[in-house]
Short mmCIF file of C-alpha atoms and ligand atoms in Angstrom, two decimals:
data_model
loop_
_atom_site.label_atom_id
_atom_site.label_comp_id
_atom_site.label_asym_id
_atom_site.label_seq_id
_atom_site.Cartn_x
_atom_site.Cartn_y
_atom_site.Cartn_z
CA UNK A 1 0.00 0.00 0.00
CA UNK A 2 0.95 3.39 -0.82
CA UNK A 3 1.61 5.68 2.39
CA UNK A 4 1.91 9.57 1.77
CA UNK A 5 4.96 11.22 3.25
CA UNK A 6 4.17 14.90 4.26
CA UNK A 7 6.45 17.59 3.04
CA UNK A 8 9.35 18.09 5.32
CA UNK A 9 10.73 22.09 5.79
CA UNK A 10 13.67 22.99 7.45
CA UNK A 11 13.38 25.16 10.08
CA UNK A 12 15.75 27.45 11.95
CA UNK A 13 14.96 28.44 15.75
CA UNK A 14 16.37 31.08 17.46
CA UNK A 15 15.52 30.97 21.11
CA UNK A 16 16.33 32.96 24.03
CA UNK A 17 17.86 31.85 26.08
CA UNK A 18 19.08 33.23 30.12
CA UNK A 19 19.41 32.15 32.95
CA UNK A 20 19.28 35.14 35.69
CA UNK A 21 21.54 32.99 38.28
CA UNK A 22 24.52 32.84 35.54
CA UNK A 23 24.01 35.06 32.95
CA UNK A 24 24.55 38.84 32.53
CA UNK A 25 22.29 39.60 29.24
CA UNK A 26 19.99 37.04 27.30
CA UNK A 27 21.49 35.43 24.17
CA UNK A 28 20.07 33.80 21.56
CA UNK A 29 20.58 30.13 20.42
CA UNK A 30 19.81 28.75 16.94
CA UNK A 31 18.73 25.16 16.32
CA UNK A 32 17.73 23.97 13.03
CA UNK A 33 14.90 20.84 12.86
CA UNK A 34 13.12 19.38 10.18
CA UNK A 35 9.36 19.59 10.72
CA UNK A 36 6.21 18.75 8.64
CA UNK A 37 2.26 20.24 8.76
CA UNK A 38 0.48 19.88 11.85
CA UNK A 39 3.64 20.35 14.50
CA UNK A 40 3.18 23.17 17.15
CA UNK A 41 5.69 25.41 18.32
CA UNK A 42 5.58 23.36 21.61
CA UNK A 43 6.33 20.00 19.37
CA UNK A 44 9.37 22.06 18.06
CA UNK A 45 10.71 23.09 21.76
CA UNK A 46 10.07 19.18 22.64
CA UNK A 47 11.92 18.02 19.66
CA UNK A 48 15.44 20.30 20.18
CA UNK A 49 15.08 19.39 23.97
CA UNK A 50 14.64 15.72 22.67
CA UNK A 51 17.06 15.61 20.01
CA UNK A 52 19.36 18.56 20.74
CA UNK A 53 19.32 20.62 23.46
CA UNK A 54 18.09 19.28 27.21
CA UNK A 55 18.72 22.68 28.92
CA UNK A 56 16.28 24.71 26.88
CA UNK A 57 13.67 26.15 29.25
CA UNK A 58 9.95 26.48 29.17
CA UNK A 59 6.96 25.75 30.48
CA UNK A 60 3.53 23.66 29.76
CA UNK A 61 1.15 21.31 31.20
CA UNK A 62 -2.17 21.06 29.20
CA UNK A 63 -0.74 20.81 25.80
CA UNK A 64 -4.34 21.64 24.80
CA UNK A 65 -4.82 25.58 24.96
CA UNK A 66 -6.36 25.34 28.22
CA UNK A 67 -3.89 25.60 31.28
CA UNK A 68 -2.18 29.21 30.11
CA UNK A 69 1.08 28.04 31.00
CA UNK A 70 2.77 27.96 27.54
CA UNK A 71 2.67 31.66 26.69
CA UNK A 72 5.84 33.06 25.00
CA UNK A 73 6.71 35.63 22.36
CA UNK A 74 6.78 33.61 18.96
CA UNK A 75 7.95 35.65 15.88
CA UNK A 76 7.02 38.70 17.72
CA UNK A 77 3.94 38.37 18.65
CA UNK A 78 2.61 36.68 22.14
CA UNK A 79 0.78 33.46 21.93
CA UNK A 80 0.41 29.91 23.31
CA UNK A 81 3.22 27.60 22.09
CA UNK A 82 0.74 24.79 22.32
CA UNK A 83 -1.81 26.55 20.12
CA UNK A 84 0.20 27.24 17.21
CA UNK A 85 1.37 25.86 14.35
CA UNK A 86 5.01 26.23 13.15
CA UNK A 87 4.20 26.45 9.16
CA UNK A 88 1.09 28.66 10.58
CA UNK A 89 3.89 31.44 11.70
CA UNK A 90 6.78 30.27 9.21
CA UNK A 91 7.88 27.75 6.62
CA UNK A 92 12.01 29.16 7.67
CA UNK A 93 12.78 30.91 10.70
CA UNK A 94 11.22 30.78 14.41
CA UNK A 95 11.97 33.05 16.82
CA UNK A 96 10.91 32.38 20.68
CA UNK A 97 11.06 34.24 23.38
CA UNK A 98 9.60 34.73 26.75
CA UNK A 99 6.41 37.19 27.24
CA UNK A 100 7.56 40.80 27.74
CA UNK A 101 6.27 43.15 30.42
CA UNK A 102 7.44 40.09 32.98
CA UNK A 103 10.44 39.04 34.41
CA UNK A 104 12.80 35.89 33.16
CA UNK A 105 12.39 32.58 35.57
CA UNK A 106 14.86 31.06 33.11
CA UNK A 107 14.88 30.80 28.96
CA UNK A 108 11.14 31.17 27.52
CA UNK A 109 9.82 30.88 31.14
CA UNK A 110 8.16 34.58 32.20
CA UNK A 111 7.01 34.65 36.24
CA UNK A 112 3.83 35.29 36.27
CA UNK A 113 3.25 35.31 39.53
CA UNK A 114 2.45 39.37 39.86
CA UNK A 115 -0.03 39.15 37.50
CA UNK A 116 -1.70 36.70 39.80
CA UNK A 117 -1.08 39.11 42.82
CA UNK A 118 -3.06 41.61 40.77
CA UNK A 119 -5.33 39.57 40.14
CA UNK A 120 -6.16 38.49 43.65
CA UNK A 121 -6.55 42.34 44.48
CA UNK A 122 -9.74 42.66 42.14
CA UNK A 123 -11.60 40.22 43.84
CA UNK A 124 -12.10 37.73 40.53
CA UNK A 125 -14.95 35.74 42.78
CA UNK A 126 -18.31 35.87 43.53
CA UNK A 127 -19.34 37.73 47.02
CA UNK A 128 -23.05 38.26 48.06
CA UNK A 129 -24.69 40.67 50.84
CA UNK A 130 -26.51 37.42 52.11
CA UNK A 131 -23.52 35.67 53.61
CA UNK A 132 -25.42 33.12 55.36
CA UNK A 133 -27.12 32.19 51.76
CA UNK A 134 -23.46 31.98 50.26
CA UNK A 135 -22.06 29.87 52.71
CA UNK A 136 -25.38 27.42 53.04
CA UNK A 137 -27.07 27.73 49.75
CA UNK A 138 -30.42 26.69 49.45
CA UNK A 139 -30.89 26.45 45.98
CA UNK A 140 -29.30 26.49 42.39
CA UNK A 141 -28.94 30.49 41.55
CA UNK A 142 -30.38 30.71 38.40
CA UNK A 143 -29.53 33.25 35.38
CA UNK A 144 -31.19 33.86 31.91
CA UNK A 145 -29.32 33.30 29.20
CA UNK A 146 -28.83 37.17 28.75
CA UNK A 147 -27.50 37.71 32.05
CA UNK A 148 -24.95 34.81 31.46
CA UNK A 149 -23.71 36.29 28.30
CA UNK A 150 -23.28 39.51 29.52
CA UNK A 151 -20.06 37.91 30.86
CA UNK A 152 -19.48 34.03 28.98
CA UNK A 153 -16.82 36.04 27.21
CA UNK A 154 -14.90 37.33 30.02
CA UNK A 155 -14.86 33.62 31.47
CA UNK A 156 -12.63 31.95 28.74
CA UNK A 157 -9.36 33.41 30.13
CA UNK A 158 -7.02 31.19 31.18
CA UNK A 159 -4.87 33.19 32.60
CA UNK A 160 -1.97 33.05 30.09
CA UNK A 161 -0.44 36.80 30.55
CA UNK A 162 -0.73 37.07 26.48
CA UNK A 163 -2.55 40.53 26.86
CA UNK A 164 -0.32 41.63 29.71
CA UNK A 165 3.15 40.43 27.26
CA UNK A 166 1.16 42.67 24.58
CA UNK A 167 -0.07 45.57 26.32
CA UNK A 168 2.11 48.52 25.58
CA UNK A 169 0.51 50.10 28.75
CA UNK A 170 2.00 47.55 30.68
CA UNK A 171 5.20 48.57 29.07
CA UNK A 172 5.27 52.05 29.87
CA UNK A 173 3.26 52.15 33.28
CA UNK A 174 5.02 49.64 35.92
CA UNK A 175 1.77 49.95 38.12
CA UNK A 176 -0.90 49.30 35.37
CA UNK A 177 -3.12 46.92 36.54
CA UNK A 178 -3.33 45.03 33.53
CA UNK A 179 -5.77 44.44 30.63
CA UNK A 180 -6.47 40.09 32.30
CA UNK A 181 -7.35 41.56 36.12
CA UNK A 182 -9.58 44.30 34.14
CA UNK A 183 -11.02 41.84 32.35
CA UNK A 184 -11.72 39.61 35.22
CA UNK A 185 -13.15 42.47 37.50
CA UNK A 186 -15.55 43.57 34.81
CA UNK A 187 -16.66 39.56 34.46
CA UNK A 188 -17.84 39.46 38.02
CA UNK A 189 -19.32 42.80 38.15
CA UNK A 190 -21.48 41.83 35.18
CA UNK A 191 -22.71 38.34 36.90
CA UNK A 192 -25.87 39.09 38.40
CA UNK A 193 -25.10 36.51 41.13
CA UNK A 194 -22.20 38.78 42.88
CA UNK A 195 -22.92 41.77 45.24
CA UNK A 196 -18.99 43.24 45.74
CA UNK A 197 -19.38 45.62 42.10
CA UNK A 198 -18.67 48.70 44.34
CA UNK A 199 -15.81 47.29 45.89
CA UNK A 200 -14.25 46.39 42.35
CA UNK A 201 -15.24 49.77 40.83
CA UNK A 202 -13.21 51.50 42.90
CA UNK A 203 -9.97 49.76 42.41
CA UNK A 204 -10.35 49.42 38.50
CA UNK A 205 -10.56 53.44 38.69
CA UNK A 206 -7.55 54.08 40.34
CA UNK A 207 -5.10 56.22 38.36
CA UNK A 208 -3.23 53.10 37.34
CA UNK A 209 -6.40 51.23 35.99
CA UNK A 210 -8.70 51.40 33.15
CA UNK A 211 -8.36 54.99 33.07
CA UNK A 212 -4.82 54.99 31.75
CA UNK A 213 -5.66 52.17 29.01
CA UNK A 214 -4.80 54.13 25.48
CA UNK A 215 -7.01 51.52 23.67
CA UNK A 216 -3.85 50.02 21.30
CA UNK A 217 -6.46 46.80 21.62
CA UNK A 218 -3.26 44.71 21.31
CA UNK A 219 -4.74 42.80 24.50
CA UNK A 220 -7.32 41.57 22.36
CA UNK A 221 -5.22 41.21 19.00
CA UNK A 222 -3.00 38.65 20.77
CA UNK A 223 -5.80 36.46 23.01
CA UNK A 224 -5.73 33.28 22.37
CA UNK A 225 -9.14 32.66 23.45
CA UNK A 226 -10.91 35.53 22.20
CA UNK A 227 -11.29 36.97 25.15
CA UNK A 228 -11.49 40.73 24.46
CA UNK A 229 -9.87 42.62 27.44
CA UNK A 230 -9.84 45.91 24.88
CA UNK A 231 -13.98 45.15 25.10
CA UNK A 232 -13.83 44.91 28.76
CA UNK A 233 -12.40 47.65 29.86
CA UNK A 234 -14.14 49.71 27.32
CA UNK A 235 -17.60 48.55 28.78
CA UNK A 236 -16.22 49.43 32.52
CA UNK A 237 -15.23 52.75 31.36
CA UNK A 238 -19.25 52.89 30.14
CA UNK A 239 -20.31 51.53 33.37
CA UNK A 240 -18.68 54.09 35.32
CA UNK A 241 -18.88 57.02 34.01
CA UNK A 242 -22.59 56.39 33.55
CA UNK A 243 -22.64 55.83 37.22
CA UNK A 244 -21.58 59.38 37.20
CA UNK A 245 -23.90 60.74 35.55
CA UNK A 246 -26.43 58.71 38.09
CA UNK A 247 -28.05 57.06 34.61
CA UNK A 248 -27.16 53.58 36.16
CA UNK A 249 -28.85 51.66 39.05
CA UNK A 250 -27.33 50.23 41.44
CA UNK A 251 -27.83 46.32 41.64
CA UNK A 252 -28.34 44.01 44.05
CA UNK A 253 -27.78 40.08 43.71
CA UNK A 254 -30.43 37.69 44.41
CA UNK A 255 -30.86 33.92 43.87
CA UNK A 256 -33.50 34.07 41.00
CA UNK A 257 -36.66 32.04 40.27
CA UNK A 258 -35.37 29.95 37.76
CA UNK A 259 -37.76 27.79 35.74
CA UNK A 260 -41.03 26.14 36.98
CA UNK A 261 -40.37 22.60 35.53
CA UNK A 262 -36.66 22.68 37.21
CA UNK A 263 -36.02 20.91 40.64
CA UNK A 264 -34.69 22.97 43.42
CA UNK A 265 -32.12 21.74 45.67
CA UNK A 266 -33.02 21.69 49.30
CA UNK A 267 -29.32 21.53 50.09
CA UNK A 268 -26.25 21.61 47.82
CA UNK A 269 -23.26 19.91 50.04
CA UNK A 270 -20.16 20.93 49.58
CA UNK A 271 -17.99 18.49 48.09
CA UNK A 272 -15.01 17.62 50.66
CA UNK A 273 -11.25 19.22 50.77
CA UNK A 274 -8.82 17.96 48.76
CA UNK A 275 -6.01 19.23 50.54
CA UNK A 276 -5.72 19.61 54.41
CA UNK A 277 -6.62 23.15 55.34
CA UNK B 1 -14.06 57.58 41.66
CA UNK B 2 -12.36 61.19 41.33
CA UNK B 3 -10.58 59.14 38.84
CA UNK B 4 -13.65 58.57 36.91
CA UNK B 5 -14.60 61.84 37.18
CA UNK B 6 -11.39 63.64 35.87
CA UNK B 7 -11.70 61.03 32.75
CA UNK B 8 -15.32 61.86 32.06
CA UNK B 9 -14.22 65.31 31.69
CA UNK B 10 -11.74 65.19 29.63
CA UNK B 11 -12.79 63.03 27.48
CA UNK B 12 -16.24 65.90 27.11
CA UNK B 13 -13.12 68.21 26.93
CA UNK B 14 -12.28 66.70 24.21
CA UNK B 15 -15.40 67.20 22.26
CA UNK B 16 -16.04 70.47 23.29
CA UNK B 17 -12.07 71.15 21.28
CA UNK B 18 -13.35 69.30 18.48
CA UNK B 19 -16.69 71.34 17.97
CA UNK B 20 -15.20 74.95 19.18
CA UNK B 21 -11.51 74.63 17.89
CA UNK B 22 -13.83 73.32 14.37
CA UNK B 23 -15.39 76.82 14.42
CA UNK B 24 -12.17 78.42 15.25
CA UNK B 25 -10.73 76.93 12.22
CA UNK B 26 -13.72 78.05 10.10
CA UNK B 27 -13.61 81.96 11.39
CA UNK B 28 -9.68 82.11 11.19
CA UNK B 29 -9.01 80.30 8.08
CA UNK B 30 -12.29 80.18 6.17
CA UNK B 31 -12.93 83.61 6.11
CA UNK B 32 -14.91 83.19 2.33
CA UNK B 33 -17.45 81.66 4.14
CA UNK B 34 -18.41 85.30 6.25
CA UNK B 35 -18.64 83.30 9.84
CA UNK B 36 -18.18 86.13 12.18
CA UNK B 37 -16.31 87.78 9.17
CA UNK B 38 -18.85 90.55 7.81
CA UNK B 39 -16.23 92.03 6.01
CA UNK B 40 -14.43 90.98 2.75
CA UNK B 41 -10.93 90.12 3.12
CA UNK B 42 -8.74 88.25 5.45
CA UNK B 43 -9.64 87.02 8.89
CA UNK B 44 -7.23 88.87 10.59
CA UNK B 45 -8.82 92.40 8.66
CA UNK B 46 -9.12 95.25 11.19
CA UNK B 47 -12.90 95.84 10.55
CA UNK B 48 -13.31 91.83 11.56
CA UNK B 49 -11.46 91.72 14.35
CA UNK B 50 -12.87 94.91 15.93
CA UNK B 51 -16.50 93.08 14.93
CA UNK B 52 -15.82 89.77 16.70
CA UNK B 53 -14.19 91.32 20.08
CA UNK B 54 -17.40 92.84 20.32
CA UNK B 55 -19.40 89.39 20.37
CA UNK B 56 -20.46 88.02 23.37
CA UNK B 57 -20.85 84.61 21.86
CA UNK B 58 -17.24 84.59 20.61
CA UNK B 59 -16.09 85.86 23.53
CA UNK B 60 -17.90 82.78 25.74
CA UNK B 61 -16.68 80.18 23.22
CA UNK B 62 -12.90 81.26 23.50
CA UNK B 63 -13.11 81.28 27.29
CA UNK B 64 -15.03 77.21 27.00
CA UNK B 65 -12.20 76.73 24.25
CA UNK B 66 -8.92 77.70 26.42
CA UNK B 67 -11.16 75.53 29.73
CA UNK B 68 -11.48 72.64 27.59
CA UNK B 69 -7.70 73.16 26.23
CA UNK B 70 -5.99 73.50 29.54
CA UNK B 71 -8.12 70.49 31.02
CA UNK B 72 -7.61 68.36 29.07
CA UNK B 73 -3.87 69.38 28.34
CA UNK B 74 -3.00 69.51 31.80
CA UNK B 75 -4.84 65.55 32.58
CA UNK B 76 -2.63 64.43 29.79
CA UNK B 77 0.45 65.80 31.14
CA UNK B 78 -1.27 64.30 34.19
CA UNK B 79 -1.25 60.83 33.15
CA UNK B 80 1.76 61.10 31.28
CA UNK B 81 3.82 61.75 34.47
CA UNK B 82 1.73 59.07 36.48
CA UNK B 83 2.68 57.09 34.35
CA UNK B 84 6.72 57.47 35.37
CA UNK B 85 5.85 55.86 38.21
CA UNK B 86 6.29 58.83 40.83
CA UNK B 87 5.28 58.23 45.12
CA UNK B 88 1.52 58.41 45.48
CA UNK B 89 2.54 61.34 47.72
CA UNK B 90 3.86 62.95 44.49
CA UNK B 91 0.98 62.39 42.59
CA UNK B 92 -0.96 64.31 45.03
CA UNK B 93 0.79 66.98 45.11
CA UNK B 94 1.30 67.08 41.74
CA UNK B 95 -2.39 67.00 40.76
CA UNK B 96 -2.84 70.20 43.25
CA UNK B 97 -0.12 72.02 41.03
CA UNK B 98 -1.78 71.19 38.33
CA UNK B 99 -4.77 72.80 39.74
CA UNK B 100 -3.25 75.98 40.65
CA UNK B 101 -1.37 76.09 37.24
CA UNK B 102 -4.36 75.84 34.65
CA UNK B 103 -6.80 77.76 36.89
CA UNK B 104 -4.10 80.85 36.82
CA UNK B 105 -3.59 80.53 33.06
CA UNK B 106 -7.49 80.58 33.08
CA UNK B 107 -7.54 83.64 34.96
CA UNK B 108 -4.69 85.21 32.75
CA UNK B 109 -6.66 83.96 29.57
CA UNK B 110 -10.01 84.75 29.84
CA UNK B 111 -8.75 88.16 31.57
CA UNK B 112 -7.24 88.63 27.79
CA UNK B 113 -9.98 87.41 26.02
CA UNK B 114 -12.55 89.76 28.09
CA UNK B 115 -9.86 92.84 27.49
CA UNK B 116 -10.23 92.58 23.89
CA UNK B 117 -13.84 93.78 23.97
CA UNK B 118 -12.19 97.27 24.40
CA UNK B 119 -10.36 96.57 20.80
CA UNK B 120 -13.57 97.50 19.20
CA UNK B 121 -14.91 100.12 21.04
CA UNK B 122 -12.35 102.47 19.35
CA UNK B 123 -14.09 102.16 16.47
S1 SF4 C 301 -7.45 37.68 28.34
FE1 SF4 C 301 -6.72 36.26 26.75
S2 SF4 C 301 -4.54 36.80 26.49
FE2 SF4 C 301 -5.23 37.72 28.44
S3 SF4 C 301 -4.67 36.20 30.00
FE3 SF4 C 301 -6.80 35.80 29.38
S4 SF4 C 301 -6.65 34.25 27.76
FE4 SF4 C 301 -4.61 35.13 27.99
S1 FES C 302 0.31 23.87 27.53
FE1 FES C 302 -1.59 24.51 28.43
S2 FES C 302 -2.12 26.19 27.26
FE2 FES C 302 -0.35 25.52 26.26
#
């Protein structure tokens, strides 16, 4: 039987490379592999660190577009390793580096661990008046399907530090918030289930916040999941300064009537710890 | 939300440029069209001059026009020092110099702009 051999390119990938402990500057190394259709850029770094290279640094778990872990700076432009195609970016040269606006854990590996500070001081989780209702719920809390769209978008982040790497605010401005926090506050003041809006409003209009974004929409160029931050923080800026004007209502969470034919819960339990608290 | 406040006015700032500094441009450099130019010639003719300093509407709109300039100026300068990364203590005091500065080039301006009513009356 006849078996069809895919057309095989040559490619040549320059990657930076530093390590913080040993080196003064980064440097870049050049590999050359032989690839075909349908290899990522995370097959490539796999293959030199296979075949070549076992010191090349970077980072990924999911391999899938899901986990956020594989973000890096590939022929310029920030993006998951795992998510794109070699031949999709080049059919020569690769270059790889690690996501700007972050500092170097080692090679292609950014720390992203401020972003996650910053992310932790927006509050990105739901909080509700009724504590007692939170803690011991008594039924499902319904939404419509508008409601929930308001802010499906804003949920697909994973967290990969693309838009920060991109922002050019984030470049400039060492206390910008971020366009990935933004985006996250604005997704739980839109969910009709949360009651802590206020509290989020006024961090996100701090002089270092949405206010100071210079729409570039780079944020949402580079997102990998289509997650719009640009959008976001656009529709926060509406929020607020419509608040201003007193032409928006304050709103208060709930736990809505949901649909007559659906079952109500008398009690959901809490499913146990996984770790030991 | 002062923050939200000083953007919401800038960003009307801005429109009120856009519109006013848009009939500036028409009077000054349009001067064909007769806007606040009854007589022929150039903009800058005596008899025009003399007939806008005596307009209380073109008065009012340079006085909004150098408000809207200087605010909205003066929060871009704003944000472009925040943006250095200064103390928060700085940027406090800075935004109260700020203050003082525009309002006294206000004064100053509008001061000018109110003189010139004076240019026509020797007319
Ligand atoms: S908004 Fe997009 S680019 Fe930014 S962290 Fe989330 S998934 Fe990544
Ligand atoms: S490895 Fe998880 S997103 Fe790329």
């Amino acid at each position: 039987m006849e078996t069809k051999t895919q057309k095989k390119y040559n490619i040549t990938v320059y990657v930076r490379r530093f390590d913080p402990d040993k080196d003064a500057a980064p440097r870049q190394q050049q590999y050359t592999i032989q690839i075909e259709k349908g290899l990522t850029v995370l097959d490539a770094l796999n293959l030199i660190k296979q075949t070549q290279d076992p010191t090349v640094g970077f980072r990924f778990s999911c391999r899938m577009g899901v986990c956020g872990s594989c973000g890096m700076l590939i022929n310029g432009k920030p993006g998951l390793a795992c998510n794109t195609q070699v031949l999709d970016v080049t059919e020569s040269a690769l270059t790889l580096a690690p996501l700007p606006n972050f500092s170097i854990i080692r090679d292609l590996v950014a720390d992203l661990v401020p972003m996650f500070g910053v992310l932790t001081g927006v509050q990105p989780y739901i909080q509700r008046s009724d504590v007692e209702e939170m803690e011991n719920p008594t039924r499902e809390y319904f939404q419509t399907p508008h409601q929930l769209e308001e802010f499906l978008q804003f949920t697909y982040c994973i967290k990969c530090g693309s838009c920060m790497a991109a922002c050019p605010t984030m470049a400039t401005d060492k206390e910008y918030l971020g366009p990935m926090p933004l985006t996250q506050a604005y997704r739980y003041n839109t969910d009709s289930r949360d009651d802590a809006a206020d509290a989020r409003r006024e961090i996100v209009s701090s002089c270092h916040a949405i206010f100071n974004c210079h729409y570039a929409a780079e944020c949402s160029n580079v997102c990998p999941k289509g997650v719009d931050p640009a959008r976001a923080i656009q529709l926060m800026k509406k929020d607020l300064v419509l608040r201003y004007f007193g032409l928006r209502k304050k709103k208060c969470a709930h736990v809505h009537e949901g649909p007559s034919q659906s079952d109500y819960k008398p009690k959901i339990e809490a499913p146990p710890f996984t770790v030991d608290q | 939300m002062k923050e939200t406040a000083y953007w919401t006015w800038f960003i009307i700032a801005a429109i009120v440029i856009l519109v006013l500094a848009g009939l500036h441009m028409v009077v000054m450099h349009l001067p064909a069209l007769g806007v606040y130019n009854p007589a022929s010639g150039a903009a800058t003719d005596w008899q025009n001059v003399a007939f806008r300093s005596q307009h209380q509407f073109i008065a009012f709109t340079y006085i909004i026009l150098l408000a809207a300039a200087l605010y909205h100026g003066l929060y871009g300068l704003r944000t472009i020092v925040f943006e250095l990364g200064p103390t928060k203590a700085f940027q406090e005091v800075f935004t109260v110099v700020l203050w003082i500065v525009g309002l006294i080039l206000f004064g100053v301006g509008a001061y000018a702009d109110l003189a010139a009513k004076s240019v026509g009356r020797v007319l």
